[in-house]
Coordinates of C-alpha atoms in Angstrom, one line a residue:
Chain A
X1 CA -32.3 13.0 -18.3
X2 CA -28.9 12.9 -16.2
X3 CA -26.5 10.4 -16.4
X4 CA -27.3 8.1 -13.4
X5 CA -31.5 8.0 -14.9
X6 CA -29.8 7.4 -18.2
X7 CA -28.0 4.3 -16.8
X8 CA -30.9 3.3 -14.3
X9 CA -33.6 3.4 -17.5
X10 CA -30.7 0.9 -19.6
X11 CA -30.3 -1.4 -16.3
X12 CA -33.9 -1.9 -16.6
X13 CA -34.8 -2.4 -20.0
X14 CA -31.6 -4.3 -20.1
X15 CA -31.9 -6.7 -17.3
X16 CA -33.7 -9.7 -18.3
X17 CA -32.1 -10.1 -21.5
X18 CA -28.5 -9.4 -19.3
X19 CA -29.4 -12.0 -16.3
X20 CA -31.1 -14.7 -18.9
X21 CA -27.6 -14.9 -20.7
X22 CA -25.6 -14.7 -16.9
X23 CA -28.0 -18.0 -16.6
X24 CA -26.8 -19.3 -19.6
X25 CA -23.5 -19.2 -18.9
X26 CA -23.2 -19.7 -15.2
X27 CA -26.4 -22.2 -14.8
X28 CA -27.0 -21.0 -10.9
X29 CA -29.4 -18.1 -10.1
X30 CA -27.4 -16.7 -7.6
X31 CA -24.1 -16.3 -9.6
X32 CA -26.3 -15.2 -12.6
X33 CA -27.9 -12.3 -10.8
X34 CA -24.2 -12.1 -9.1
X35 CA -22.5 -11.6 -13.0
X36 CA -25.5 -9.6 -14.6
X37 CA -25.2 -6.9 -11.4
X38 CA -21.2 -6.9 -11.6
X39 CA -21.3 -6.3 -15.4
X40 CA -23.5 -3.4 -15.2
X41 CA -21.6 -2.0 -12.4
X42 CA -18.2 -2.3 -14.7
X43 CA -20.7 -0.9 -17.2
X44 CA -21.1 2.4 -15.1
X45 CA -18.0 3.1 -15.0
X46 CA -17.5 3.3 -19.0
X47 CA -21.1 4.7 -19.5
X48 CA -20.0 7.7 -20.6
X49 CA -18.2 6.8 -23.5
X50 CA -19.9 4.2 -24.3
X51 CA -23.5 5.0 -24.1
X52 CA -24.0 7.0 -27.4
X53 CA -22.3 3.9 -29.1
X54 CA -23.8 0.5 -28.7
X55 CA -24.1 -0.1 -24.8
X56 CA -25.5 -3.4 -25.6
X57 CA -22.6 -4.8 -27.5
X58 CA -20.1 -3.4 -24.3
X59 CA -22.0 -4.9 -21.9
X60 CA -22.0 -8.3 -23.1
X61 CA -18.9 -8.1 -23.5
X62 CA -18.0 -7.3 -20.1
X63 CA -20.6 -10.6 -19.0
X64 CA -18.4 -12.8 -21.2
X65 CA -14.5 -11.9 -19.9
X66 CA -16.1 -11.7 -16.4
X67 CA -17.6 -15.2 -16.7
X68 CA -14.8 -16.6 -18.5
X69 CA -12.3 -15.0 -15.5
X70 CA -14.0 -16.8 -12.7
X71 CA -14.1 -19.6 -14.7
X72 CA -10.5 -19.3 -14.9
X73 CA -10.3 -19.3 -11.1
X74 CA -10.2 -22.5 -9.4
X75 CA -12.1 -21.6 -6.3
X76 CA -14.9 -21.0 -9.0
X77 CA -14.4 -23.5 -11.1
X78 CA -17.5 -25.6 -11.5
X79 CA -17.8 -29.3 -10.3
X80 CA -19.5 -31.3 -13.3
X81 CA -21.2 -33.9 -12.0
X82 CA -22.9 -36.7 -13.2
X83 CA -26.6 -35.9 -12.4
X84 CA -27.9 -32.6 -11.0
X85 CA -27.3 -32.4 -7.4
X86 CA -30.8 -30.0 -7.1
X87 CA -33.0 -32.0 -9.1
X88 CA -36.5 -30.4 -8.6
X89 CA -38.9 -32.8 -6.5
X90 CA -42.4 -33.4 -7.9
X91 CA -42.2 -31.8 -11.6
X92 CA -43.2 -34.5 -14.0
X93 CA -44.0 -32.9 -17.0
X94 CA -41.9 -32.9 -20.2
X95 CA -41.2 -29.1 -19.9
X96 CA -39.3 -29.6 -16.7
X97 CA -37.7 -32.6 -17.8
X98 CA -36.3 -31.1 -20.5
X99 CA -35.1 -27.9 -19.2
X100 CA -33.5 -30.0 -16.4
X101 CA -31.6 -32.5 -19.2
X102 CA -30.6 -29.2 -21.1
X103 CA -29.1 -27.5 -18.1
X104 CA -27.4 -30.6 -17.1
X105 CA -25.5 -31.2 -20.6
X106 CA -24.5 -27.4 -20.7
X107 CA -23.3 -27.9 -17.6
X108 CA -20.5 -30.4 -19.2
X109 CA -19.7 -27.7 -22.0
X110 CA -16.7 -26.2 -21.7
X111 CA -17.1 -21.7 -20.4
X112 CA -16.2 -21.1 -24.0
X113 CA -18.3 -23.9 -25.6
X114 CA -21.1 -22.7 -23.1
X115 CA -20.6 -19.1 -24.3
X116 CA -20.3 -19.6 -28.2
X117 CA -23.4 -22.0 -28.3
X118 CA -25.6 -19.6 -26.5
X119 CA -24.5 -17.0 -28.4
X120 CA -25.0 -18.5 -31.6
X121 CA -28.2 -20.5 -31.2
X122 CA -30.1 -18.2 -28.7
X123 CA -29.0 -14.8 -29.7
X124 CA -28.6 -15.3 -33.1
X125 CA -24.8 -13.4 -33.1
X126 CA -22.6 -14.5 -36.1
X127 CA -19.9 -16.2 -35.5
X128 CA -17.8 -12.4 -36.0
X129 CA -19.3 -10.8 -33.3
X130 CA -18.9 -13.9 -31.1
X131 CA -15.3 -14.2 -31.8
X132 CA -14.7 -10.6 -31.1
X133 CA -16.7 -11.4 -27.8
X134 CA -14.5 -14.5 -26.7
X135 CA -11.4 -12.6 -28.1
X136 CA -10.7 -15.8 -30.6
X137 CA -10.9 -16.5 -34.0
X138 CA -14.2 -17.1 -36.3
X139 CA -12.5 -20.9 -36.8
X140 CA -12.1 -21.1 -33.0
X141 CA -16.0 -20.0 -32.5
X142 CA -16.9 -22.2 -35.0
X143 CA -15.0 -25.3 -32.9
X144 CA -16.4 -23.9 -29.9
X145 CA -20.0 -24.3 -31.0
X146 CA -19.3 -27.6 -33.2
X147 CA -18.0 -29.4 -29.8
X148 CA -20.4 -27.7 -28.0
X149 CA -22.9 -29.1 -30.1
X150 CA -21.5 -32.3 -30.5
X151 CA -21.6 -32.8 -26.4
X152 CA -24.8 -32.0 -26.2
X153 CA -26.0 -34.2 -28.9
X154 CA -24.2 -37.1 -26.8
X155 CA -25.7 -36.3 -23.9
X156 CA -28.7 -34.6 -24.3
X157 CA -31.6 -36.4 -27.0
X158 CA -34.4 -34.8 -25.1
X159 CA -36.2 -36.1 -28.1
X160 CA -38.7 -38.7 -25.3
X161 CA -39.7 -37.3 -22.0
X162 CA -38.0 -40.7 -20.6
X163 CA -34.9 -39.9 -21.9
X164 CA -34.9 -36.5 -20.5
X165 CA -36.2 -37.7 -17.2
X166 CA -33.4 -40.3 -17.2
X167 CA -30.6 -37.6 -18.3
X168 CA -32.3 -35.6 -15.6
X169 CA -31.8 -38.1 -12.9
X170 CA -35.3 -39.1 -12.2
X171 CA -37.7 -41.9 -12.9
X172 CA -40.8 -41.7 -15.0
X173 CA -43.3 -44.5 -13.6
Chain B
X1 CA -31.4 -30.5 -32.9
X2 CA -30.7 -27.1 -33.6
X3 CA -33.8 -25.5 -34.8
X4 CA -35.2 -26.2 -31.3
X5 CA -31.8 -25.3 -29.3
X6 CA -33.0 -21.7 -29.2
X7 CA -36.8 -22.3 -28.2
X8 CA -35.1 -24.9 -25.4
X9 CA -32.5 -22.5 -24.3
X10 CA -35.1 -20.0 -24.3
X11 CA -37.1 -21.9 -22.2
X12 CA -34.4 -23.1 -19.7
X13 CA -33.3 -19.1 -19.0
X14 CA -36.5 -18.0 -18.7
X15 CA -37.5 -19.3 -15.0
X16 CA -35.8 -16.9 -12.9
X17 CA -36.3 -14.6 -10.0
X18 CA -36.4 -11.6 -11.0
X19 CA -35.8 -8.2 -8.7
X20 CA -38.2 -5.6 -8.3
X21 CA -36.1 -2.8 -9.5
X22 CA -32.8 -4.1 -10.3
X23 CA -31.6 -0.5 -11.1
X24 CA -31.3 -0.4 -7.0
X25 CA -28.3 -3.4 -6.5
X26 CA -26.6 -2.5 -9.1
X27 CA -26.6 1.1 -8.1
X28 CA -25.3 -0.1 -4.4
X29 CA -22.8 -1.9 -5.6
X30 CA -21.3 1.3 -8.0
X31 CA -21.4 3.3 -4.8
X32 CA -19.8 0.7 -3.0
X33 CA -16.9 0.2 -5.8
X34 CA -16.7 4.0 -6.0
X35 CA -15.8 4.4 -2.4
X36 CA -13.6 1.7 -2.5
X37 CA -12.1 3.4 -5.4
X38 CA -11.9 6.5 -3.1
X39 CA -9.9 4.8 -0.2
X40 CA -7.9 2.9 -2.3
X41 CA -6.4 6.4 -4.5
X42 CA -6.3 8.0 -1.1
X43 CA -3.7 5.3 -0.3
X44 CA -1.8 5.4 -3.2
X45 CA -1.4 9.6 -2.5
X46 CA -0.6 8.9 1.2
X47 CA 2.4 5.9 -0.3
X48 CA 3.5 7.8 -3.1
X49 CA 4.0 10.9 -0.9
X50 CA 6.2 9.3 1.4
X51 CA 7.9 7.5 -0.9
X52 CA 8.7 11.2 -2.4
X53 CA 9.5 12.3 0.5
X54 CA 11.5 9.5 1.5
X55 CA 13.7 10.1 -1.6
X56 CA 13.7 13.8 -1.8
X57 CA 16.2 13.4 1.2
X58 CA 19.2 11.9 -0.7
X59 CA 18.2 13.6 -3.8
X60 CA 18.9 16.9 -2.1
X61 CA 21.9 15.4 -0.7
X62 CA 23.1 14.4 -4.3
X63 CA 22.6 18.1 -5.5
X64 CA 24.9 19.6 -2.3
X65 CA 28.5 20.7 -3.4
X66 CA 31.4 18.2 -2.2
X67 CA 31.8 20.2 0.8
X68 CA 28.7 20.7 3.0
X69 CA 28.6 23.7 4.4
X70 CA 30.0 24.3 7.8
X71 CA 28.5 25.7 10.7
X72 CA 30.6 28.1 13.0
X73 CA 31.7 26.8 16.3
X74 CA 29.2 28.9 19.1
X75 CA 26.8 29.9 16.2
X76 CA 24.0 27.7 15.1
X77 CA 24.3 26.1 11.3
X78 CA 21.9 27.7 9.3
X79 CA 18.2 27.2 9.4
X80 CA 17.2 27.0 5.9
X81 CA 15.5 24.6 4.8
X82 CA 16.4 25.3 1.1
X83 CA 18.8 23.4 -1.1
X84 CA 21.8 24.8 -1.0
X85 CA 23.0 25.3 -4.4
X86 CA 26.5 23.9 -5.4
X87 CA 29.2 27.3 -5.2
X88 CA 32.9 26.7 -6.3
X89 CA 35.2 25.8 -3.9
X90 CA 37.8 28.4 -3.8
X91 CA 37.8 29.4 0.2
X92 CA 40.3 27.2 1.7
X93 CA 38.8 24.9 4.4
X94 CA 37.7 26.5 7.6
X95 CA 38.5 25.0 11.4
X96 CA 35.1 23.9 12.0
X97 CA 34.7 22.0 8.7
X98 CA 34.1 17.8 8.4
X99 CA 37.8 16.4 8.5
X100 CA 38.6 13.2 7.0
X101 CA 40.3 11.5 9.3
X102 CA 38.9 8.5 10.5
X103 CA 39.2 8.1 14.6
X104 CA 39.6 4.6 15.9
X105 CA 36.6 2.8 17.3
X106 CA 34.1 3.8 18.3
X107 CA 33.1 6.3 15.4
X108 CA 30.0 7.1 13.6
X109 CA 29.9 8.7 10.3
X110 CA 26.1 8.1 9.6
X111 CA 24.5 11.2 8.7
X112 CA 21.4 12.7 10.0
X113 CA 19.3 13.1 7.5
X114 CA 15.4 13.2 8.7
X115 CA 14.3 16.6 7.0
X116 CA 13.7 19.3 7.5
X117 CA 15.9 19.2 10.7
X118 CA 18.6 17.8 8.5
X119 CA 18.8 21.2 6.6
X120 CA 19.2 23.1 9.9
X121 CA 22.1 21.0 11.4
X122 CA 24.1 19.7 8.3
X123 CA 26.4 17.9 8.5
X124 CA 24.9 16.2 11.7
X125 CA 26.3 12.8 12.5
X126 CA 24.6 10.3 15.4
X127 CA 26.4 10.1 18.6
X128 CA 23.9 7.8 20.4
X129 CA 20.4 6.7 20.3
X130 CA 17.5 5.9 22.4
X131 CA 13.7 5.9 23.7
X132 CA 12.3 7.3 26.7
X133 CA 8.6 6.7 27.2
X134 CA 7.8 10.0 25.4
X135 CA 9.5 8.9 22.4
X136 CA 12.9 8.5 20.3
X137 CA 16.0 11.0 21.1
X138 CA 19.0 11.2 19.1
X139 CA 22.3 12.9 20.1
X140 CA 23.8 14.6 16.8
X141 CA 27.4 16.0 16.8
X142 CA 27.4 19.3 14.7
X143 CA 30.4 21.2 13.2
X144 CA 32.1 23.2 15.7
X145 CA 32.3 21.0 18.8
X146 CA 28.6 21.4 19.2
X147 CA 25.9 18.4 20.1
X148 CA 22.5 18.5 19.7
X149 CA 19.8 16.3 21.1
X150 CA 17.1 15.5 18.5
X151 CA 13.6 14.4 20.2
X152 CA 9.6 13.4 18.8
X153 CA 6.8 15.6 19.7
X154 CA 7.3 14.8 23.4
X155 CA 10.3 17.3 23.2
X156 CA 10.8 16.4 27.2
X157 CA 14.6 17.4 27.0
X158 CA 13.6 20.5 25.4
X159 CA 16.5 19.3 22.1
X160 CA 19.3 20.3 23.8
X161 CA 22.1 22.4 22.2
X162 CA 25.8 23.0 23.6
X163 CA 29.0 23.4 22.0
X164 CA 31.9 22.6 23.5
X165 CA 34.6 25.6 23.3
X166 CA 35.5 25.8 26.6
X167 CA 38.4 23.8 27.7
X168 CA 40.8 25.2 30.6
X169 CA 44.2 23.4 30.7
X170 CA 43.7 20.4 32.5
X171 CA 40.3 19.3 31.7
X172 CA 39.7 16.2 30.8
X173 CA 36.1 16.4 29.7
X174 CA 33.3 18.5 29.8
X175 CA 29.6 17.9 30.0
X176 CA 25.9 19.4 30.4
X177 CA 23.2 17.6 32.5
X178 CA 19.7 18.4 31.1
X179 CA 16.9 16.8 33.5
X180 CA 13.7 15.7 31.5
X181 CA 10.8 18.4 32.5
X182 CA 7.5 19.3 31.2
X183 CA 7.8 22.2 28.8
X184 CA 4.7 22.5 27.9
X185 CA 1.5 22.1 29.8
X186 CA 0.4 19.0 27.3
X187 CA 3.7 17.7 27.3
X188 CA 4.4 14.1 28.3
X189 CA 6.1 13.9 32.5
X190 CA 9.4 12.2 32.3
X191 CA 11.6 10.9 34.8
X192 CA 15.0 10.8 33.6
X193 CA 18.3 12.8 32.5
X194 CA 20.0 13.4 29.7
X195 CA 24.4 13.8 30.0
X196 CA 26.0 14.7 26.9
X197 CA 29.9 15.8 26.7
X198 CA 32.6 16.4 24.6
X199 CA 35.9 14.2 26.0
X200 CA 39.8 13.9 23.9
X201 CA 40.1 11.8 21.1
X202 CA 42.5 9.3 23.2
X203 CA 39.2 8.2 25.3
X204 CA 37.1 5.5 24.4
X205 CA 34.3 5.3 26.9
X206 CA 33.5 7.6 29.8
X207 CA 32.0 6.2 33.0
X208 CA 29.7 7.9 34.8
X209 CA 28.2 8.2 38.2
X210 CA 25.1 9.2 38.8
X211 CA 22.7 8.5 41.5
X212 CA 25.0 6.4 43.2
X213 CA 25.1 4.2 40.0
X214 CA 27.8 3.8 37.7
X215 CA 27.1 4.1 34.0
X216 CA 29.6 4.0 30.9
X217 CA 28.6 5.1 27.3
X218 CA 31.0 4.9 23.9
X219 CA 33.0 7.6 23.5
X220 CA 32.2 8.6 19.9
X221 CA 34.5 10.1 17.2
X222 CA 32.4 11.6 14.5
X223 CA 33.3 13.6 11.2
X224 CA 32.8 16.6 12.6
X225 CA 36.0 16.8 14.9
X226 CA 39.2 15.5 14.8
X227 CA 39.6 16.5 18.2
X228 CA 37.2 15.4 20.4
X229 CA 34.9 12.6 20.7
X230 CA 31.1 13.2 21.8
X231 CA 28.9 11.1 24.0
X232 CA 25.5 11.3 25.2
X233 CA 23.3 8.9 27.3
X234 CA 20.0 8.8 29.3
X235 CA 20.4 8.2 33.6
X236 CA 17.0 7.0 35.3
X237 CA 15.2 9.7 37.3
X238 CA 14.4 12.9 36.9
X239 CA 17.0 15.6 38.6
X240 CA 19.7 12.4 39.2
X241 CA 22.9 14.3 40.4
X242 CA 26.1 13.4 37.8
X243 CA 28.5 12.7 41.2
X244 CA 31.4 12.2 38.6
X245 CA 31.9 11.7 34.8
X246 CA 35.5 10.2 33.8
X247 CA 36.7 9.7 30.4
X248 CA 38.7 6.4 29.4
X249 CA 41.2 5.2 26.8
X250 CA 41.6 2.0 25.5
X251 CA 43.2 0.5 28.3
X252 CA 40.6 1.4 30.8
X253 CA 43.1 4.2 32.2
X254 CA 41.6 8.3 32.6
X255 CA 42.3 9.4 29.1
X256 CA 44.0 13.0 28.8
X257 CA 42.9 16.3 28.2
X258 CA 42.1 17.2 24.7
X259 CA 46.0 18.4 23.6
X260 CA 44.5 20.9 21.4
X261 CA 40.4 21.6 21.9
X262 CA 38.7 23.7 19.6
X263 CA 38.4 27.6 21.2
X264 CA 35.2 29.6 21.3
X265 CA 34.7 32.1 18.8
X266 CA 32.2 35.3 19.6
X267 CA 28.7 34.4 20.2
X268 CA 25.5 35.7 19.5
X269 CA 24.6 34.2 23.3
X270 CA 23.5 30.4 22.0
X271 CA 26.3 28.8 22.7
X272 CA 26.4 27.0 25.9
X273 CA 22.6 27.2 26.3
X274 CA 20.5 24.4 26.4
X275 CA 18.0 25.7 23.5
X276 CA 18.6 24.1 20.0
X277 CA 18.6 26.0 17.1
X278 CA 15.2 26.0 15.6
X279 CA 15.1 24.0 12.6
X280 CA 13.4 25.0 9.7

């Protein structure tokens, strides 16, 4: 197997988990794919020496610092507003509701916050590896995620399909 | 809230388009970043090799011994393009060599440096500059008396080369009319001429007619002579007949004859010829 089928076969096995935490992080399909397909491509570039070692670990990496750098930017820094302006149209049911409030309160999270509580809570990473990840400290991480969750206790119960509906921006008759 | 955070997050990632092969973008983009990679080092060769060369110039200059060695008047300076390496200083300082004196205005003592043609004519000091529609020419004054016309690719004076030995009592100035021609089939067609001359060091300017139009040009001391100034300018049209050339001191009046001109010396049949010596 040559290099480039090597890569192509990681890409591949490699790009849900990769695009599911770009969504995560950027909450907006086309900047997800957007980050996943620039952090393999940086990923290329080191695959040689990193490819017998833990690929996996590299490349989220890279998804983090490049996240976190166009967060940085003001020309990409996000607009948080106070209801969703791309509410979906005709979806009642809870599912919806709730994905909707959830996206909406991790939208008001802080690039950091929004990194260290997906991390922690939907990869599982300890709060090591995700300190290495954001460059901090494990008392930093551990602020990160506490305000993180703390935020989106406040504004995200998504405990009654009316409150998530309401957070949401939409009516339940 | 936490022990369902996951199965939520889970659930909010998981609706997504997802690409047929996504090997294929991500595979565009690296070739796209790898031949932007490629122009951009390509660059950064082209810059850093002109900045080399761009500094090798005064480095070599810097590595030259005090005195930079002379060409003989009626032979061409040497061709090499080599540094010269520095040799003690022990011959006593011949005729032709840079003097120190400073002639009043006007006077240029910035050096032509543009290698390798720099190498050839050194010392070379600018008498006057220009463009014609073929390009750039530069009048150089060389050790010796000599003048040399520097040109681009369009080389439609064919870089004139005369050094000014002659002088029989009585004359005032001395010049050489060089019409611009095609040389070379691909050459560029001009229509002008070049006069360059050699006047005293009392003149200032020289007036010149030519084509039934009157023209005056600086008189230029240079480094290279303490007893004559050089000047050099372009007329408009091709074959324009110099009617006159006269030089002028700083009064306006006709300025002597050079009291003591530099002679000839034997020549190996360049001097006086209107072919430069090929730099290296």
């Amino acid at each position: 197997m040559t290099r480039d089928d090597d890569f192509d076969a990681f890409v591949r096995a490699r790009w849900t988990t990769t695009a599911r935490f770009a969504y995560a992080l950027t909450l907006d399909h086309q900047r997800a794919e957007d980050l996943a397909q620039e952090a393999f491509t940086k990923l290329w570039f080191r695959w040689r020496s990193v490819r017998h070692g833990s690929p996996e670990a590299y490349l989220r990496k890279i998804v983090t610092t490049t996240f976190l750098s166009s967060a940085r930017r003001r020309w990409r820094g996000e607009q948080p507003t106070e209801t969703l302006p791309d509410v979906a149209i005709g979806s009642a049911t809870a599912e919806v509701d709730e994905r909707l409030a959830l996206q909406a309160a991790m939208q008001r999270l802080s690039p950091k916050q929004r990194v260290a509580v997906y991390l922690r809570y939907s990869e599982d990473l300890s709060e090591k590896t995700v300190a290495d990840l954001l460059g901090c400290s494990v008392g930093a991480v551990k602020q990160h995620t506490r305000r993180g969750l703390e935020a989106l206790r406040a504004t995200n119960h998504f405990r009654s399909p009316v409150q998530s509906a309401e957070l949401a921006g939409r009516d339940i008759a | 809230m936490t022990e369902d955070l996951a199965a939520k997050l889970a659930a909010m990632t998981e609706s997504r388009p997802e690409p047929a092969d996504p090997a294929a973008p991500v595979r565009q983009r690296i070739e796209q970043r790898r031949r932007r990679r490629r122009s951009t080092a390509a660059v950064l060769v082209a810059a850093a090799a002109v900045t080399v060369a761009a500094a090798a110039g005064p480095a070599l200059d810097a590595l030259r011994p005090g005195g930079p060695e002379a060409g003989v008047a009626g032979f061409a300076p040497p061709t090499t393009a080599a540094p010269m390496l520095p040799t003690p200083s022990v011959t006593p300082p011949q005729p032709s060599s840079p003097q120190t004196k400073v002639l009043p205005e006007p006077w240029s003592d910035k050096e032509f440096t543009t290698l390798p043609d720099a190498n050839a004519y050194r010392p070379a000091y600018y008498v006057a500059q220009g463009r014609i529609s073929t390009g750039n020419w530069s009048a150089l004054s060389l050790s010796g008396a000599c003048l040399v016309v520097e040109e681009g690719a369009g080389n439609s004076f064919g870089r004139p080369y005369r050094c000014y030995t002659e002088w029989p009592a009585g004359r005032s100035g001395d010049f050489t009319v060089t019409p611009g021609r095609v040389r070379e089939k691909s050459a560029t067609m001009i229509d002008a001429t070049l006069v360059m001359g050699a006047v005293s060091v009392e003149a200032r300017t020289v007036r010149i007619v030519a084509g039934g139009k009157t023209y005056t040009t600086d008189a230029v001391g240079t480094p290279t002579s303490d007893r004559l100034r050089f000047f050099a300018l372009v007329v408009p049209h091709k074959n324009a007949k110099v009617d006159s050339m006269t030089p002028l001191d700083a009064d306006g009046r006709p300025a002597p004859a050079p009291a003591n001109p530099p002679t000839s010396v034997p020549c190996a049949g360049q001097c006086g010829t209107a072919g430069a010596p090929t730099p290296a």
